[in-house]
mmCIF file of C-alpha atoms in Angstrom:
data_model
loop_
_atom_site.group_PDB
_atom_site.id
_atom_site.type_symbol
_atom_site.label_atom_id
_atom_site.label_comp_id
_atom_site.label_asym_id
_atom_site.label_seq_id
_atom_site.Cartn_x
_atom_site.Cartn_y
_atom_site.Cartn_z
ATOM 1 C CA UNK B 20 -20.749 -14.577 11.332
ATOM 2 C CA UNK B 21 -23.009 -11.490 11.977
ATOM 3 C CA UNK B 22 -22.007 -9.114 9.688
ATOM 4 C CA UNK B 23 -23.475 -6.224 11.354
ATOM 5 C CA UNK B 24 -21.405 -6.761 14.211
ATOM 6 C CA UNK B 25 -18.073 -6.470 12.706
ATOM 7 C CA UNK B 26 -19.435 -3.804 10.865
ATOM 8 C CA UNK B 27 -19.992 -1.879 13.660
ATOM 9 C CA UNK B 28 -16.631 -2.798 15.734
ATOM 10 C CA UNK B 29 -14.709 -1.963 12.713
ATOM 11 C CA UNK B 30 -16.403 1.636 12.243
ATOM 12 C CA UNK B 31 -16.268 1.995 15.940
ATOM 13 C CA UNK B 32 -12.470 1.121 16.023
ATOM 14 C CA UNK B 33 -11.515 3.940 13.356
ATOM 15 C CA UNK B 34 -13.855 6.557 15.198
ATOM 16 C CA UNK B 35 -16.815 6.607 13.012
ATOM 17 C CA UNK B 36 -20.174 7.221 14.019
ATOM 18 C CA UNK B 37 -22.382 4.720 12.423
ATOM 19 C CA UNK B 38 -25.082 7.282 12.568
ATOM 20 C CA UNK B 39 -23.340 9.571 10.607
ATOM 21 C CA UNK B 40 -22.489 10.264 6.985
ATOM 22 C CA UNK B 41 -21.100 6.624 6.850
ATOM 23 C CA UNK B 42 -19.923 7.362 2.913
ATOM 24 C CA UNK B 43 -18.219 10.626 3.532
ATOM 25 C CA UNK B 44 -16.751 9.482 6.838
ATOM 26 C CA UNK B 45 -15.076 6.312 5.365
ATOM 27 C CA UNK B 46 -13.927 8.427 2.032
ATOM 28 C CA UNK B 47 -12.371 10.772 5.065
ATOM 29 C CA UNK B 48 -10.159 8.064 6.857
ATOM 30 C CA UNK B 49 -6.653 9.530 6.835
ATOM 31 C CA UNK B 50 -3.261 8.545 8.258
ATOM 32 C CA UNK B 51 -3.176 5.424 10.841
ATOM 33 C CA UNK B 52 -7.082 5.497 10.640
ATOM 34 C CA UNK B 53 -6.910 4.301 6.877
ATOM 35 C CA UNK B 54 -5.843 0.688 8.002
ATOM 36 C CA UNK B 55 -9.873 0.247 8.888
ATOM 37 C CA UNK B 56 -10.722 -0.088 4.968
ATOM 38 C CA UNK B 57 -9.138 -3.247 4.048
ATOM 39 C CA UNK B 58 -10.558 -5.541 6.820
ATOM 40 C CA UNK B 59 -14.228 -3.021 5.717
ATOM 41 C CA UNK B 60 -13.752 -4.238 2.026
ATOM 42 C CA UNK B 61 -13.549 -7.677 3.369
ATOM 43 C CA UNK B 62 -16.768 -7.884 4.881
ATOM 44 C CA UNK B 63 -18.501 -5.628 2.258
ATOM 45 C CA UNK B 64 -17.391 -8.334 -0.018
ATOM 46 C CA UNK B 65 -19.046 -10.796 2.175
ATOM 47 C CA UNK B 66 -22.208 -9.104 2.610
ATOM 48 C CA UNK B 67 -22.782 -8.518 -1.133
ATOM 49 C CA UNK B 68 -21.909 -11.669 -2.327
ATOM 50 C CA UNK B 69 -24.547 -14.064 -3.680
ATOM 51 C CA UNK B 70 -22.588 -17.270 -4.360
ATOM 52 C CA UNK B 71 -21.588 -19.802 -1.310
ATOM 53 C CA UNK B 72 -20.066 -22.410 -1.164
ATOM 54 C CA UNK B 73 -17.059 -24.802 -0.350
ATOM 55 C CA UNK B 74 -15.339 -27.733 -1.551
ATOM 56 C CA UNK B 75 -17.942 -29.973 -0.122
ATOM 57 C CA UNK B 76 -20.395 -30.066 -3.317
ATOM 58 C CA UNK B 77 -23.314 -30.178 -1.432
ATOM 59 C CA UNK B 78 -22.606 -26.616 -0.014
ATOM 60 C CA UNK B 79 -23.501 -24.710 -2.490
ATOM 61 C CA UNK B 80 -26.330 -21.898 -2.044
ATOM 62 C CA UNK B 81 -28.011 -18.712 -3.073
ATOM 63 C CA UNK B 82 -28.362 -15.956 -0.087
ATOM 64 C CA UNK B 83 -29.061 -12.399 -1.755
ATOM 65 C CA UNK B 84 -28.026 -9.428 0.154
ATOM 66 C CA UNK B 85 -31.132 -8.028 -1.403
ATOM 67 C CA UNK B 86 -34.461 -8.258 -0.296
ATOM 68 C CA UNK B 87 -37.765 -8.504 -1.982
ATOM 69 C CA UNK B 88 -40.789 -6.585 -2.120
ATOM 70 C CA UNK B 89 -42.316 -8.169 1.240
ATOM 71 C CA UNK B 90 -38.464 -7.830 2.633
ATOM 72 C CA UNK B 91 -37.146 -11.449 2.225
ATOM 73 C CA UNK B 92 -33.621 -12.155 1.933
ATOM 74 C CA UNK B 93 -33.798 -15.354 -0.747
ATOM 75 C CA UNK B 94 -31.752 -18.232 0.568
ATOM 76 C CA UNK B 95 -31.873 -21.349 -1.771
ATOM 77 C CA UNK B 96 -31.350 -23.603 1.191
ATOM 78 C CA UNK B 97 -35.827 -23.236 2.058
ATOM 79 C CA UNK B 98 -36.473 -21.557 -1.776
ATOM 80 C CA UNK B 99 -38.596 -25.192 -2.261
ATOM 81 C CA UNK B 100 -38.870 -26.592 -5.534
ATOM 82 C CA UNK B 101 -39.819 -24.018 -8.562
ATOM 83 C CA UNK B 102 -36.701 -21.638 -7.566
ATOM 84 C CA UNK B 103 -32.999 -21.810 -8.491
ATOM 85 C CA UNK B 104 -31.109 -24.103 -5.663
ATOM 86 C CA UNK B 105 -27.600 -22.908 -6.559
ATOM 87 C CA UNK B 106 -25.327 -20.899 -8.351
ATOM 88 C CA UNK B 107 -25.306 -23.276 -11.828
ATOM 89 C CA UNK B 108 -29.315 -23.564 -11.381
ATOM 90 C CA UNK B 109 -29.476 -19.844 -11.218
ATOM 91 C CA UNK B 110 -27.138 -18.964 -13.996
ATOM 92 C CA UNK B 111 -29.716 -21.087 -16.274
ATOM 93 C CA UNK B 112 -32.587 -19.615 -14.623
ATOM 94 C CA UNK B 113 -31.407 -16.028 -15.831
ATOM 95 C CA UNK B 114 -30.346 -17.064 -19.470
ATOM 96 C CA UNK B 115 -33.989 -18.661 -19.776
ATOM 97 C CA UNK B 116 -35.324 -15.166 -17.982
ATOM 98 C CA UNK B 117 -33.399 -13.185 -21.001
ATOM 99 C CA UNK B 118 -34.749 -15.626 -23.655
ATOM 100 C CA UNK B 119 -37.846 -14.268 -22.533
ATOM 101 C CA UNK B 120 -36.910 -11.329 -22.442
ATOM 102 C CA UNK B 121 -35.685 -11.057 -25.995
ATOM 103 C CA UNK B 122 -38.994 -13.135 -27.481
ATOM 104 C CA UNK B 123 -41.121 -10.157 -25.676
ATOM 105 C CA UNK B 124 -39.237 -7.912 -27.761
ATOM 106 C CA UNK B 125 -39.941 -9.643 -30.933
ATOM 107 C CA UNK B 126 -43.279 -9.918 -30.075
ATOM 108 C CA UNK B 127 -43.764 -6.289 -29.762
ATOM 109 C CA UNK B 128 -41.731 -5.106 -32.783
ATOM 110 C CA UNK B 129 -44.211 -3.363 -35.356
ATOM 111 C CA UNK B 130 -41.446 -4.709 -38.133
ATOM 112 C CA UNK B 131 -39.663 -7.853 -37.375
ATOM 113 C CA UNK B 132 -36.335 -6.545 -39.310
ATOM 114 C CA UNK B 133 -36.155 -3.548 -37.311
ATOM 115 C CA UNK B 134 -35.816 -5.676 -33.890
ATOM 116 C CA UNK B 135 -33.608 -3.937 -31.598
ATOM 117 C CA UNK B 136 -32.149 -6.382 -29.203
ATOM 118 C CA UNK B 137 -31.707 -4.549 -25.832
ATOM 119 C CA UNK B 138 -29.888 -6.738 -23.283
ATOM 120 C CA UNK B 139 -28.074 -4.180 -21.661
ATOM 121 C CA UNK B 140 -27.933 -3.930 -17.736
ATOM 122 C CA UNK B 141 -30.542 -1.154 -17.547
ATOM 123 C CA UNK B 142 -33.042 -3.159 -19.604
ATOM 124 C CA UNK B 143 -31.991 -5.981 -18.252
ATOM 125 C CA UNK B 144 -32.694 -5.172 -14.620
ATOM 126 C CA UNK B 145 -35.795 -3.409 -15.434
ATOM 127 C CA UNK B 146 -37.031 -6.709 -16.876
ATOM 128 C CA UNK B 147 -36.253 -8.707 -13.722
ATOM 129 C CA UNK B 148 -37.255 -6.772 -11.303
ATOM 130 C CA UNK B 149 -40.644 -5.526 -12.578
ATOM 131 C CA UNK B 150 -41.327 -9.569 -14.192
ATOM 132 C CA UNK B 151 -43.578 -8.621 -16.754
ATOM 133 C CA UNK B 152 -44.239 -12.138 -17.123
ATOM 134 C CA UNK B 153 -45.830 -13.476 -14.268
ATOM 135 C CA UNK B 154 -49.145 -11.234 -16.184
ATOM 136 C CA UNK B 155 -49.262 -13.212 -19.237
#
C-alpha cells in the first residue's frame, strides 16, 4: 500500500491543502469534515509502526519509518547478518544496547556508590542515536 497516496486522497477529500499548515489544518476539521481523522489515524498508525507481521511466523520484520543518517529506511528483510531480523531479535538487541549503556556509566563514575543510573527516554535516545560505542 503506498501510504503517501492515501495520505494525500484523504487530505484532499476533507479540503486540505497538503502544502499547507498540515497540523493546524487537521486540528481545524469541523462538522461533516471531521469524519477524515479516523481513516488519517489509521494510516498514521501504519506509517509509524515498526513491527510487521502475520500469523505466518516467517513474516515477521523490522521497517522503521525513520531514516538514518545517509537516509535509509531499515528493513530487516536485506539488514544481512550482524542486525536485528525481527521484532524478538530487536527487543534483545536494545536490552544488550542499555547494558551498555549502564556499564559506560559505571565506568565513568568518579565514586562507584554514587552511580546514578539514567535510563530514562532522553538518555536513552541520546545513547542510541549518537552510539558512543562504535569509538571504543
Amino acid at each position: 500500500m503506498a501510504l503517501t497516496d492515501e495520505f494525500k486522497r484523504i487530505l484532499g477529500e476533507a479540503g486540505i491543502d497538503i502544502h499547507e499548515n498540515l497540523k493546524d489544518a487537521i486540528r481545524n476539521l469541523e462538522g461533516k469534515r471531521r469524519k477524515y481523522l479516523e481513516p488519517l489515524m489509521q494510516f498514521m498508525k501504519l506509517l509509524l509502526q515498526l513491527r510487521n507481521s502475520r500469523k505466518n511466523p516467517e513474516e515477521d520484520y523490522i521497517l522503521s519509518p525513520v531514516a538514518d543518517e545517509n537516509g535509509v529506511f531499515y528493513d530487516s528483510r536485506s539488514c544481512g547478518d550482524t542486525l536485528p531480523k525481527n521484532a524478538d531479535a530487536n527487543g534483545a538487541y536494545n536490552i544488550a544496547r542499555k547494558g551498555l549503556m549502564l556499564i559506560r556509566q559505571i565506568k565513568e563514575a568518579k565514586e562507584l556508590g554514587k552511580v546514578k543510573y539514567d535510563i530514562s527516554n532522553k538518555a536513552w535516545l541520546n545513547f542510541a542515536q549518537q552510539k558512543p560505542y562504535k569509538n571504543e
